[in-house]
Short mmCIF file of C-alpha atoms in Angstrom, two decimals:
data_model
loop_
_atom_site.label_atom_id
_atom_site.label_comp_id
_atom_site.label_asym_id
_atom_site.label_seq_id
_atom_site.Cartn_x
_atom_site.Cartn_y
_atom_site.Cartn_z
CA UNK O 1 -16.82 27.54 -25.70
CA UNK O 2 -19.55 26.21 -28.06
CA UNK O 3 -18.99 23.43 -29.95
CA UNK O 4 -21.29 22.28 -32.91
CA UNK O 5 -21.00 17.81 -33.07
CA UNK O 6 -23.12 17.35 -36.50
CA UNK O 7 -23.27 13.43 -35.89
CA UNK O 8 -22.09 10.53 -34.01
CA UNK O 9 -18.29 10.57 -35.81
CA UNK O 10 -17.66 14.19 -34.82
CA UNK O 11 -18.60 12.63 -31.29
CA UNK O 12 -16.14 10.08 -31.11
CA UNK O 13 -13.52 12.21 -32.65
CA UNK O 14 -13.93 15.03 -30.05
CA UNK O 15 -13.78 12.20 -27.00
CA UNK O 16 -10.67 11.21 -28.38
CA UNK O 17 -8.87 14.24 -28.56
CA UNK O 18 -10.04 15.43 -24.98
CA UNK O 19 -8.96 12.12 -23.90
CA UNK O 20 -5.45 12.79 -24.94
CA UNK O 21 -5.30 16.02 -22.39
CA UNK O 22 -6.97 14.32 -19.45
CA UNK O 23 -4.71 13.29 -16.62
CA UNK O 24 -5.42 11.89 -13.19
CA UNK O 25 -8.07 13.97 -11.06
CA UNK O 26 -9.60 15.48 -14.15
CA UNK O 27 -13.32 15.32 -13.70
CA UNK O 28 -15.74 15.87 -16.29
CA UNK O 29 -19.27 16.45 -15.84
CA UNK O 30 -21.50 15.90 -18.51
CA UNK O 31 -25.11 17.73 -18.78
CA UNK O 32 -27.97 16.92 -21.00
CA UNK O 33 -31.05 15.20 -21.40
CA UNK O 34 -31.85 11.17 -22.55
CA UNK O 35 -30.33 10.46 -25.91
CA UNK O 36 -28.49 13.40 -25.97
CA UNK O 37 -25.43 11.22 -25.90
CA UNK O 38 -23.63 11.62 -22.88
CA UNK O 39 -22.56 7.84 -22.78
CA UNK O 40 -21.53 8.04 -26.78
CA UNK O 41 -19.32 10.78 -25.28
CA UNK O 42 -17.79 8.74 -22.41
CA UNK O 43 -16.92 5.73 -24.83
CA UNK O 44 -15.16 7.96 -26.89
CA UNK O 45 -13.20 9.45 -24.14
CA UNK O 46 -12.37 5.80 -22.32
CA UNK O 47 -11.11 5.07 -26.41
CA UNK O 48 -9.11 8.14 -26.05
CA UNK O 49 -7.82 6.84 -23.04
CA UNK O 50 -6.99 3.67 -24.58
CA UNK O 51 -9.31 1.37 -22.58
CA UNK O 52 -10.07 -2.11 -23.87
CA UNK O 53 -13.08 -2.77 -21.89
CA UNK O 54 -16.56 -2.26 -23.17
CA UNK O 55 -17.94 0.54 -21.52
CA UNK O 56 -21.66 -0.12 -20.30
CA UNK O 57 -24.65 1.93 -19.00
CA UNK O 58 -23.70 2.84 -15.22
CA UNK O 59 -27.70 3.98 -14.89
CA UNK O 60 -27.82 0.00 -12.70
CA UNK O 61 -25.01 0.53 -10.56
CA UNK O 62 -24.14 4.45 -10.48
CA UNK O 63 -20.44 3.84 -10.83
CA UNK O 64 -18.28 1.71 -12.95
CA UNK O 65 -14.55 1.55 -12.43
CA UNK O 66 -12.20 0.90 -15.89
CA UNK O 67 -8.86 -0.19 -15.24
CA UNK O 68 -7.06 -1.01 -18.41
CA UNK O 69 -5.81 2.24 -20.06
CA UNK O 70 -3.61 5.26 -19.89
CA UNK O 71 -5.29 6.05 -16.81
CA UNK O 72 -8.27 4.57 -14.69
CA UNK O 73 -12.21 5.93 -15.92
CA UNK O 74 -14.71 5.68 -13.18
CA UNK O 75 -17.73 6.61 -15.30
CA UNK O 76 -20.58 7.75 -13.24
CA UNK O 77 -24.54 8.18 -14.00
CA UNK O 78 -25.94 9.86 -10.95
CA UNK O 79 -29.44 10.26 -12.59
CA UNK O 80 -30.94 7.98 -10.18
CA UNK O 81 -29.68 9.52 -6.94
CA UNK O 82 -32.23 11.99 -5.16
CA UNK O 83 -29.77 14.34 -3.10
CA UNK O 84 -25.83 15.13 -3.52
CA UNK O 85 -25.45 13.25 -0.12
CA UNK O 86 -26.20 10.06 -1.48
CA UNK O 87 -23.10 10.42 -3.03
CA UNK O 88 -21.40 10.24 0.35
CA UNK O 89 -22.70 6.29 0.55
CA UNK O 90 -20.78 5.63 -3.00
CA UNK O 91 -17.53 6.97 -1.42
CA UNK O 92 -17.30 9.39 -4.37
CA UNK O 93 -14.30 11.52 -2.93
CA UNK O 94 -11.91 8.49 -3.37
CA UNK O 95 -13.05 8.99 -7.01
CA UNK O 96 -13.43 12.63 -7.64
CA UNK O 97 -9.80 13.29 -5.82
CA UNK O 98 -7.84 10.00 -6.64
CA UNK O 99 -5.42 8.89 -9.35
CA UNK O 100 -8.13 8.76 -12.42
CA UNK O 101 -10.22 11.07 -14.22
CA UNK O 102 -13.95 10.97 -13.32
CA UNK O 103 -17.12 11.57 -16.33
CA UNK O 104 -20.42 12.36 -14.30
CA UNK O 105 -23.11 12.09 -16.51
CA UNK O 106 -26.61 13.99 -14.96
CA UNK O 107 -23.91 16.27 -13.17
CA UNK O 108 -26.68 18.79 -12.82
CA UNK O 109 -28.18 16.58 -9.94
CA UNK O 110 -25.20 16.83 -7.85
CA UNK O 111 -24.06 20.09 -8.95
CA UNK O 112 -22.70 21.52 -5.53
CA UNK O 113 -20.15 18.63 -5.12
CA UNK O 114 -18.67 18.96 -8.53
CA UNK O 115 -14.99 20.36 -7.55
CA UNK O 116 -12.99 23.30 -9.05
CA UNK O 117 -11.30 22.52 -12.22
CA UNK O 118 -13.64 20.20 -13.64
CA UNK O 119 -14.36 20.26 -17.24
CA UNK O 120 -18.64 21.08 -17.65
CA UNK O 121 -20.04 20.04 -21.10
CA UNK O 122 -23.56 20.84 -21.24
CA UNK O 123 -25.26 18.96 -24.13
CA UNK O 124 -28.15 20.36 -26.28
CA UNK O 125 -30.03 18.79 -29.39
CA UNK O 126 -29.37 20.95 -32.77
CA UNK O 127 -30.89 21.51 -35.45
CA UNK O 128 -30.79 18.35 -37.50
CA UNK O 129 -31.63 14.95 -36.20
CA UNK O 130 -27.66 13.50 -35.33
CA UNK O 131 -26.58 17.41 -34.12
CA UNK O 132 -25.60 18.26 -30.69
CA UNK O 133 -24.17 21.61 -29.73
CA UNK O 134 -21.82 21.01 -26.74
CA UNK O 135 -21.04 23.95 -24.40
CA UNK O 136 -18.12 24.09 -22.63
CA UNK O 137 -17.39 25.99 -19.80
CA UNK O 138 -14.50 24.92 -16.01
CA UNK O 139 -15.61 25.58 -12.87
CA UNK O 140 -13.14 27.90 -11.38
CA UNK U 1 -33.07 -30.82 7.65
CA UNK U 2 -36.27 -31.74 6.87
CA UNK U 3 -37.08 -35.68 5.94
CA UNK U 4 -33.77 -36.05 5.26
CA UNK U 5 -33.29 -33.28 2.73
CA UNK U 6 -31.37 -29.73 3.00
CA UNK U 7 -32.67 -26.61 3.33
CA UNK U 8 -30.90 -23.98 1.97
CA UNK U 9 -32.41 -20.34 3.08
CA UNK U 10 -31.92 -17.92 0.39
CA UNK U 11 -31.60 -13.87 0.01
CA UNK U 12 -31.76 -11.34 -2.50
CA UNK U 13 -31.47 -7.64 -2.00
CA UNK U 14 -29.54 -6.61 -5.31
CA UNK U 15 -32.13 -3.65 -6.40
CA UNK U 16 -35.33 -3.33 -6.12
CA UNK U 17 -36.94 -6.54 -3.79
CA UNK U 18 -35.73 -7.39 -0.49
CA UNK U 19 -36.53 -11.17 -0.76
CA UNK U 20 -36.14 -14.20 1.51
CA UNK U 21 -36.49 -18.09 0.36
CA UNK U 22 -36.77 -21.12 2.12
CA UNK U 23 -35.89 -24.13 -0.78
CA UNK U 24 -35.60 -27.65 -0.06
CA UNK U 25 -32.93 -29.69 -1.63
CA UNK U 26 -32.13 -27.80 -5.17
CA UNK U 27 -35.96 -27.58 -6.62
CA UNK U 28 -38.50 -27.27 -4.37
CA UNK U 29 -39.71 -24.43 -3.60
CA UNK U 30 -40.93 -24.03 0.48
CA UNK U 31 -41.33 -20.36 0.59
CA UNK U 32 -40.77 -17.25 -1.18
CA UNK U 33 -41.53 -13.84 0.49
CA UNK U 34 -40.41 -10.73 -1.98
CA UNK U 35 -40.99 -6.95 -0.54
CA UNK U 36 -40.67 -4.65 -3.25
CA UNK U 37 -40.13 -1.31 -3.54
CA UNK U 38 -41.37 -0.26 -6.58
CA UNK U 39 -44.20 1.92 -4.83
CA UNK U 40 -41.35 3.82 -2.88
CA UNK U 41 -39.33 4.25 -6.22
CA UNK U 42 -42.07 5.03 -8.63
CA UNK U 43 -41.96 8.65 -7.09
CA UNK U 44 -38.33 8.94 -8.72
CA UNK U 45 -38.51 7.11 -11.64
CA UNK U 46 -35.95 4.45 -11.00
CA UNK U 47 -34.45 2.94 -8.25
CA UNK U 48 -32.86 5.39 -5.87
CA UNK U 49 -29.96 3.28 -4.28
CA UNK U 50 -30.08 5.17 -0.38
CA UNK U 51 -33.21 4.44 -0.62
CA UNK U 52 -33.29 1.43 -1.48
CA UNK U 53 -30.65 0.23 1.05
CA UNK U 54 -32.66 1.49 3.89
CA UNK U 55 -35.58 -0.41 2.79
CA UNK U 56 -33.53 -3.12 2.54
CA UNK U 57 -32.52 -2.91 6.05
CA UNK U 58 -35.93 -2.26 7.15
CA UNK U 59 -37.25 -5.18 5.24
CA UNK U 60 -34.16 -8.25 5.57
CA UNK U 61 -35.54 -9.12 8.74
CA UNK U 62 -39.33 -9.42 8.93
CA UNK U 63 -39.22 -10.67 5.20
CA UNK U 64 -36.49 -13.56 6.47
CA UNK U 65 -39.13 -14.14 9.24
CA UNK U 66 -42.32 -14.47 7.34
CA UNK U 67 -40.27 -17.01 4.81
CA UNK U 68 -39.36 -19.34 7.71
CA UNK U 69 -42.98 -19.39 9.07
CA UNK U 70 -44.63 -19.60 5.69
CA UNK U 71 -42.07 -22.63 5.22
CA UNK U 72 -43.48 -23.99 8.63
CA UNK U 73 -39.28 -24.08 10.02
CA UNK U 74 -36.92 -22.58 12.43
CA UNK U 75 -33.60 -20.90 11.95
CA UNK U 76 -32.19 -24.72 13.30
CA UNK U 77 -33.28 -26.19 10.46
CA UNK U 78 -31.32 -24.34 7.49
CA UNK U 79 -28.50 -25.81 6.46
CA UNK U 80 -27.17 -23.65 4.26
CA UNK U 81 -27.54 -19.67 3.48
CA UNK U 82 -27.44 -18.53 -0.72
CA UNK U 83 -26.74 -14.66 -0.83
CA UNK U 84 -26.83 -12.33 -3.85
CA UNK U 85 -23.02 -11.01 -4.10
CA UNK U 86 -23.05 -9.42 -6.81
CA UNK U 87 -23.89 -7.39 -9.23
CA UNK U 88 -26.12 -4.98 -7.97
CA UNK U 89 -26.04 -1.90 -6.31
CA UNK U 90 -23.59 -1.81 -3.57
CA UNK U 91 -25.32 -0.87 -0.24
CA UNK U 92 -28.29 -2.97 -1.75
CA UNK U 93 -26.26 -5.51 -1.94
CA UNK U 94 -24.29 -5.17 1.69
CA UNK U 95 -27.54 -5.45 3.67
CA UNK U 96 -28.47 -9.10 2.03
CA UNK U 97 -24.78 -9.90 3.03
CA UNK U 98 -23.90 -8.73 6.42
CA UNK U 99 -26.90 -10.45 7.14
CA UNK U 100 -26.15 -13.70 5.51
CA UNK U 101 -22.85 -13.58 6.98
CA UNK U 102 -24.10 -13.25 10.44
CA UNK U 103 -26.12 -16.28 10.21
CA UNK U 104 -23.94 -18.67 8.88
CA UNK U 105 -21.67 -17.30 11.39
CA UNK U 106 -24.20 -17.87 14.44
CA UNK U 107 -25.42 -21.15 12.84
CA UNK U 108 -21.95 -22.08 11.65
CA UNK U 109 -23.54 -23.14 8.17
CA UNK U 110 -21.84 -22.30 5.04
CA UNK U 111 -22.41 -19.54 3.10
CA UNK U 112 -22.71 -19.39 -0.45
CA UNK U 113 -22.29 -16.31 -2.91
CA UNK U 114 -24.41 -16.28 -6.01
CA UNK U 115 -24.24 -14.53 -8.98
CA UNK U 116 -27.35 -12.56 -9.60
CA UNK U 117 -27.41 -13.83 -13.12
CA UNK U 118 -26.90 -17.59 -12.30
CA UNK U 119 -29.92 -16.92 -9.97
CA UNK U 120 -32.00 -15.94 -12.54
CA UNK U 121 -31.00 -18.80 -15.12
CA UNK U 122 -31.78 -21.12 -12.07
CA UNK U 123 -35.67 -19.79 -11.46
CA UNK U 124 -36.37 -21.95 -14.51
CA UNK U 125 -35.42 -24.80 -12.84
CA UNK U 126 -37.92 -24.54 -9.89
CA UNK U 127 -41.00 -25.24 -12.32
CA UNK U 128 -38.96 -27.32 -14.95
CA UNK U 129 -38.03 -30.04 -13.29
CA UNK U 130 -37.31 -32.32 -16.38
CA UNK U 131 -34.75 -28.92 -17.52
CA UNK U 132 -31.03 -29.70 -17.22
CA UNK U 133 -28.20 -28.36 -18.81
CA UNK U 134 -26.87 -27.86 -20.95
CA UNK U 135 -29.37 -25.31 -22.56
CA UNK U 136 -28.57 -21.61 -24.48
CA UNK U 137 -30.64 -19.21 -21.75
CA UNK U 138 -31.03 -15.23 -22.51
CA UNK U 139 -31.49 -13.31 -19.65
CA UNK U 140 -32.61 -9.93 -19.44
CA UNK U 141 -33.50 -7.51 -17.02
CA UNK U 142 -32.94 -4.23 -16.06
CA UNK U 143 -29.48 -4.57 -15.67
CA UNK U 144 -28.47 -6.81 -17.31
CA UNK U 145 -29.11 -8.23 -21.42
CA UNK U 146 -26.52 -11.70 -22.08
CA UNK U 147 -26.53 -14.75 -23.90
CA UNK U 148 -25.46 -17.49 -21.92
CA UNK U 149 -24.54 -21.28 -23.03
CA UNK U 150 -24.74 -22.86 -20.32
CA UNK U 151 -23.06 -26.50 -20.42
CA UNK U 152 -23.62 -27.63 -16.40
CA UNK U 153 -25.19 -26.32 -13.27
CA UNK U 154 -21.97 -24.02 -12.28
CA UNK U 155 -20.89 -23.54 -15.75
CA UNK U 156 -21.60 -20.68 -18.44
CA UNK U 157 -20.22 -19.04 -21.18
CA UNK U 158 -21.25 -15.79 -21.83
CA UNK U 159 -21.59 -15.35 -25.60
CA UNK U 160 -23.03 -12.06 -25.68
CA UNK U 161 -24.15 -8.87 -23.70
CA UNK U 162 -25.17 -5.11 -24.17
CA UNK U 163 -22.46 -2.91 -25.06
CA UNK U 164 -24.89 -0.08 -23.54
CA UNK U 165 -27.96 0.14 -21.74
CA UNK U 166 -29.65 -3.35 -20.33
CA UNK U 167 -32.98 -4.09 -22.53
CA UNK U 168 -35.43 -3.67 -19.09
CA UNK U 169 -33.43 0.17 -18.62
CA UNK U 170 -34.47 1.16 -22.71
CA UNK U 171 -37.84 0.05 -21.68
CA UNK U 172 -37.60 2.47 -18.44
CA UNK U 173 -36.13 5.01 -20.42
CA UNK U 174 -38.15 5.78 -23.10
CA UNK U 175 -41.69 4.61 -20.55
CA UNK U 176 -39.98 7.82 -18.60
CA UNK U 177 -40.01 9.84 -21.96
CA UNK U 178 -44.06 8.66 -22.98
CA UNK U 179 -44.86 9.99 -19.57
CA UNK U 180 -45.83 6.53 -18.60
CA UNK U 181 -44.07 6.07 -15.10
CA UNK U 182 -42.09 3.36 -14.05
CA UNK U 183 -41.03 0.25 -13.78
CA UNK U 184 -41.14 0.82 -18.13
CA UNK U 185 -41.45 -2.99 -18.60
CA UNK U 186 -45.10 -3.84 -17.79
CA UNK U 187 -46.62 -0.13 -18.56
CA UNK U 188 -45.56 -0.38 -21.62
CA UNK U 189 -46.18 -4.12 -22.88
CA UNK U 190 -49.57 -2.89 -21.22
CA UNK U 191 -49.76 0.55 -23.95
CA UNK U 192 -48.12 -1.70 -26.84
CA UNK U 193 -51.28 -4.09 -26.66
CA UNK U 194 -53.48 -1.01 -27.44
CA UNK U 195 -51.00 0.06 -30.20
CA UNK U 196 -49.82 -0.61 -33.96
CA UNK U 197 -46.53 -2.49 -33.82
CA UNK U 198 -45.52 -1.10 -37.37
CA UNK U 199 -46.78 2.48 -37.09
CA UNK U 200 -43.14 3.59 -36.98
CA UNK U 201 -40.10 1.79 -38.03
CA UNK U 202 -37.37 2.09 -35.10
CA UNK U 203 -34.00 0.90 -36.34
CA UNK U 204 -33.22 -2.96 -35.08
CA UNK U 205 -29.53 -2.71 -33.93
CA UNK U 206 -27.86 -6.54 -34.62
CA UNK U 207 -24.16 -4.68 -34.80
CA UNK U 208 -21.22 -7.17 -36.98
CA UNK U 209 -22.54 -9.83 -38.12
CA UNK U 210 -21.97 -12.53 -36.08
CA UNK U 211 -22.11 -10.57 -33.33
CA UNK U 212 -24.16 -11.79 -30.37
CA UNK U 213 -23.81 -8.36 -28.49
CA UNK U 214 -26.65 -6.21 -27.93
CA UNK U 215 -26.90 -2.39 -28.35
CA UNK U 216 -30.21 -0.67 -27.20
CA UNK U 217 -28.93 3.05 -26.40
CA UNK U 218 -29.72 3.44 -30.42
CA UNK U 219 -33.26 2.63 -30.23
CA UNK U 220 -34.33 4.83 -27.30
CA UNK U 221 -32.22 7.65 -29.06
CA UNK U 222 -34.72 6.79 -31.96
CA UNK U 223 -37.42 7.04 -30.00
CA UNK U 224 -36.50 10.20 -28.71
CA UNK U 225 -35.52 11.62 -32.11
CA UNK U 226 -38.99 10.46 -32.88
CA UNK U 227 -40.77 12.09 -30.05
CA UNK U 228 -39.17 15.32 -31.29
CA UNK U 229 -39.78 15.11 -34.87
CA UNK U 230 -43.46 15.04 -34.23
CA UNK U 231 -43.08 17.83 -31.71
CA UNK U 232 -42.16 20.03 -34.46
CA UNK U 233 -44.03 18.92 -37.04
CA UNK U 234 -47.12 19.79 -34.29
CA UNK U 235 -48.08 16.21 -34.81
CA UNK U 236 -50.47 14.59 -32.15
CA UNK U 237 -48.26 11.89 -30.24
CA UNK U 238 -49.14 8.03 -30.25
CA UNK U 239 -48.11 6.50 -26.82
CA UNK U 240 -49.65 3.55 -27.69
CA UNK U 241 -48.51 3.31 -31.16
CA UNK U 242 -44.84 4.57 -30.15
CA UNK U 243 -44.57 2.00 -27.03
CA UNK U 244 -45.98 -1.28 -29.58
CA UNK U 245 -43.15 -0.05 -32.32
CA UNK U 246 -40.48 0.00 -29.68
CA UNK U 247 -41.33 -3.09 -27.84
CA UNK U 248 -41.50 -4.88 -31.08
CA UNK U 249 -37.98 -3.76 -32.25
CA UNK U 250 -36.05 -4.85 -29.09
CA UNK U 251 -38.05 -8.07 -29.33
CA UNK U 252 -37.22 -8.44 -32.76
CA UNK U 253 -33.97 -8.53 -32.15
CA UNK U 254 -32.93 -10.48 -28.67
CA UNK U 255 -35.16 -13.11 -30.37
CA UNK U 256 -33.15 -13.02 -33.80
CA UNK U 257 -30.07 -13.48 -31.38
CA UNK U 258 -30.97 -15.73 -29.02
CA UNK U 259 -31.76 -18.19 -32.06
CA UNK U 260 -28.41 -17.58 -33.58
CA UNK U 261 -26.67 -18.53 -30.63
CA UNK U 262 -29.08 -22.06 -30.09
CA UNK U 263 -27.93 -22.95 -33.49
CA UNK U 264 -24.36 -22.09 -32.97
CA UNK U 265 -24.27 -23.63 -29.49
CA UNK U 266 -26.15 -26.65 -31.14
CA UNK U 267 -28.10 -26.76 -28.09
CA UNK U 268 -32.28 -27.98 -28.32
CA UNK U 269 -33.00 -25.90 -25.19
CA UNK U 270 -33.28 -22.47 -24.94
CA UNK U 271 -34.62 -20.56 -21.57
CA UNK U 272 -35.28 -17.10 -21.08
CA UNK U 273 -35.13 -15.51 -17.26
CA UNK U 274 -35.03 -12.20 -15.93
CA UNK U 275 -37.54 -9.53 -15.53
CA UNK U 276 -38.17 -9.05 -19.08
CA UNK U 277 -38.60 -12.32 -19.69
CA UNK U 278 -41.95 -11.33 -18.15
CA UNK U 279 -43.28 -9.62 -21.04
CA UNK U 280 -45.68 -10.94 -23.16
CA UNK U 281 -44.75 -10.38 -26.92
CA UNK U 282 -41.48 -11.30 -26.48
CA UNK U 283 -42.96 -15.04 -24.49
CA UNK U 284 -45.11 -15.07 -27.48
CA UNK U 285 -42.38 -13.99 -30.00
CA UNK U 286 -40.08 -16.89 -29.08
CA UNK U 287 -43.05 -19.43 -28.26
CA UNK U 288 -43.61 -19.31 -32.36
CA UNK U 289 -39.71 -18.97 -33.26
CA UNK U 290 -39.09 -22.25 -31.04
CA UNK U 291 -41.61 -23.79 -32.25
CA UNK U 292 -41.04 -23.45 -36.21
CA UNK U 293 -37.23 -24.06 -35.68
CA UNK U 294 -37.75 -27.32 -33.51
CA UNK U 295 -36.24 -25.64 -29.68
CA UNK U 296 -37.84 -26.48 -26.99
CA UNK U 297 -38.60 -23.50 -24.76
CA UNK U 298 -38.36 -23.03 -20.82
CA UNK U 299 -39.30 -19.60 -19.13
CA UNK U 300 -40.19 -19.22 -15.03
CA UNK U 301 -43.71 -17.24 -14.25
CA UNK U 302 -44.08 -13.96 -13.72
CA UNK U 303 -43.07 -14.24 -9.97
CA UNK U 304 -39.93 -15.74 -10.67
CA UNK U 305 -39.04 -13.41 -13.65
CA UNK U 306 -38.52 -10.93 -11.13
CA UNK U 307 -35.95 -10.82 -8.55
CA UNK U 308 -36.44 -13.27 -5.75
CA UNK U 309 -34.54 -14.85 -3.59
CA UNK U 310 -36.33 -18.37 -4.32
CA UNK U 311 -34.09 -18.64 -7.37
CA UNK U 312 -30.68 -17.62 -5.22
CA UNK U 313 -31.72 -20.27 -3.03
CA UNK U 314 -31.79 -22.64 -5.77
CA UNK U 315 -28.66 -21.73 -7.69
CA UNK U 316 -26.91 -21.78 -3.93
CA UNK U 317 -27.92 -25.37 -3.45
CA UNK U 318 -26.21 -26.51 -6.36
CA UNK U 319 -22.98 -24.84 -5.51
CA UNK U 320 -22.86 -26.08 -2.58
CA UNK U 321 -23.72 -29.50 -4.03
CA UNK U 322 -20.37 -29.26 -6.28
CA UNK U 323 -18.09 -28.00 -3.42
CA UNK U 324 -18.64 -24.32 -3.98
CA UNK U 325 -18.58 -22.88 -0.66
CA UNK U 326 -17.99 -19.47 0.30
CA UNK U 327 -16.18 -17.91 3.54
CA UNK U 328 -17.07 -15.18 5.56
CA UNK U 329 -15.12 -12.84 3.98
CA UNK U 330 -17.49 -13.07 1.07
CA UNK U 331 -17.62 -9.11 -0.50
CA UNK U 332 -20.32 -7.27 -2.27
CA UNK U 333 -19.39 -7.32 -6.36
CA UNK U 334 -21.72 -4.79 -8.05
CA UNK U 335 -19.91 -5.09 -11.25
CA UNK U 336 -19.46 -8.81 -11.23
CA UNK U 337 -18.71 -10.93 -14.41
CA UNK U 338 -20.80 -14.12 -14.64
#
């Protein structure tokens, strides 16, 4: 499915409603280059969600765990990992199949450990300056 | 021991530097060995966390070595151990504490957590030693961008902090998209010298007013919306130009904050720490803001802008000082709240 987001509100509005279908396990892996707005996207989603927390750049630490809405976010930026194995270190599987629903932002880098089901968005700039085109596709 | 005073041995492995310190009572400053990485991790672009946990492991013990010897003591001396616990990344983080935890266990010394951000706060004091709280202190660094007020040794307030990226991870970012390598922070205070602060006019983002948050995932987008605008238009690119526009932005702003919150805190100190504390408009930027609005201003050098396990010794010495003593089931925190 492609989806055309003119601007930052169209965003925010599409994280919200996908947020409302998510339900623990549901891992979403998010494509696209710097400033495309793949963290935008996630803090839209934890909103969804109904987390309180302020969501924050997980480039530092790879994962960050959020606790306090309809279900736990463990928001992931893998951009700084070299191999998929390093994701063995992080424990990732205690993420990726437990009780909350996983956004993997730089998915591409770890592409082979993403799991069936999961949601791909793949984010390109578009035309205009704010525009993203958002293509949406599950791994089955 | 040594004449009478305590020797605390700190260690720092939360990113980058595998560091080892050997500080005499809560000041003074006996040794400071730091092993970086940044060679290893320029190849990537960032810090690449396996990586740098093996390097950490290879490093903790010839680095905790050399700081002993430089300090001219033996293991029997220390009498306390300061660890980084948090945040950080999480293997990074283990190595520095499985082997703090193993010393004070074979010594039977105590062991003392530190916050990675209390660690930088207390760098300043190891060449300030007329600075005592309470003072308003901004730290930022690649992980981290906050306002603290802090009103004793072991006490702070955070009054602010980056809703998104950390100011030192914009600069890496957008140095990664002017093809100027990493770490961004010094390669591009290095281009903005040779470049026109005003050529283009990124967006400052101050967010409510009031707010003492900080939001820098805006400005990089506007950098990169930049970089593409001139792509189409065929334009020639200004690295120089672009890197002196963005610098001055962020600056712009954590120096707008950081004077809000001095005012509001009613405090006559401010101190800045952390590795971006390092760079040189924003020294000079709140040099001449301090000085027309009557602060005084405290900031470490270079060498303890950046992590180091000189300042983890310090801020450990202080706990321990008030009672703040840690067992050994001390854990790693890599998302720790000051």
């Amino acid at each position: 499915m492609r989806k055309v987001i003119h601007n930052e509100l169209y965003t925010k509005r599409f994280g919200i409603e996908l947020a409302q279908k998510l339900k623990p396990g549901d891992i979403i892996a998010l494509i696209g280059d710097l400033g495309t707005g793949k963290t935008t996207l996630t803090k839209s989603i934890a909103e969804g969600l109904g987390i309180t927390e302020m969501i924050t750049s997980p480039t530092f630490t790879i994962v960050r765990e959020y606790m306090s809405g309809r279900i736990p976010l463990y928001h992931f930026d893998v951009y700084r990992l070299s191999s998929a194995e390093e994701m063995n270190e992080l424990g990732y599987e205690e993420y990726f199949f437990g009780q909350g629903v996983c956004v993997i932002e730089w998915a591409d880098k770890i592409m082979e450990l993403i799991p069936q089901g999961s949601i791909i968005i793949r984010i390109e700039y578009g035309i205009n300056e704010e525009e993203r085109i958002y293509h949406i596709t599950n791994i089955t | 021991m040594k004449d009478n005073k305590l020797i605390t041995l700190g260690i720092e492995t939360s990113c980058d530097e595998t560091s080892a310190a050997v500080i005499l009572e809560e000041r003074e400053v006996l040794s400071n060995v730091i092993a970086s990485q940044i060679k290893v991790h320029q190849a990537f672009g960032g810090v690449v966390p396996e990586i740098a946990s093996r390097h950490h492991l290879n490093n903790i013990n010839p680095v905790i070595d050399s700081a002993l010897k430089e300090a001219d003591i033996t293991l029997r001396d220390v009498d306390l151990i300061g660890v980084t616990s948090g945040p950080g990344l999480v293997g990074a983080l283990l190595i520095g504490l499985a082997t703090a935890k193993s010393m004070a266990y074979v010594l039977k010394k105590p062991l003392i957590g530190v916050h990675h951000i209390q660690g930088h706060i207390s760098a300043v004091y190891i060449e300030h030693k007329e600075l005592e709280p309470p003072f308003l202190a901004l730290v930022v660094s690649g992980g981290h961008t906050s306002i603290v007020d802090v009103t004793d040794y072991n006490k702070y307030e955070v009054l602010g902090h980056t809703r998104d990226d950390a100011a030192g991870e914009a600069f890496d970012k957008v140095a990664r998209v002017l093809g100027l390598g990493y770490p961004g922070g010094p390669l591009i205070d290095e281009a903005a010298k040779k470049g026109n602060p005003h050529a283009v006019e990124f967006k400052r983002v101050f967010l409510e007013k009031d707010s003492l948050d900080f939001s820098f995932s805006g400005i990089k987008t506007g950098v990169l919306n930049y970089l593409n605008t001139q792509k189409l238009k065929g334009a020639q690119l200004n690295v120089n130009d672009t890197a002196a526009s963005f610098q001055l932005a962020v600056m712009e702003v954590l120096t707008a904050k950081t004077i809000v919150a001095a005012k509001r805190t009613k405090r006559d100190k401010i101190v800045i720490a952390g590795g971006v504390a390092a760079n040189s408009l924003l020294r000079q930027m709140m040099k001449d803001e301090c000085e027309r609005k009557g602060f005084d201003l405290y900031f470490p050098s270079p060498i303890l802008c950046t992590d180091n396990a000189a300042m983890i010794g310090c801020a450990a010495c202080y706990k321990y000082k008030s009672g703040l003593v840690d067992n050994l089931f001390l854990d790693a925190y890599p998302n720790k709240a000051l």
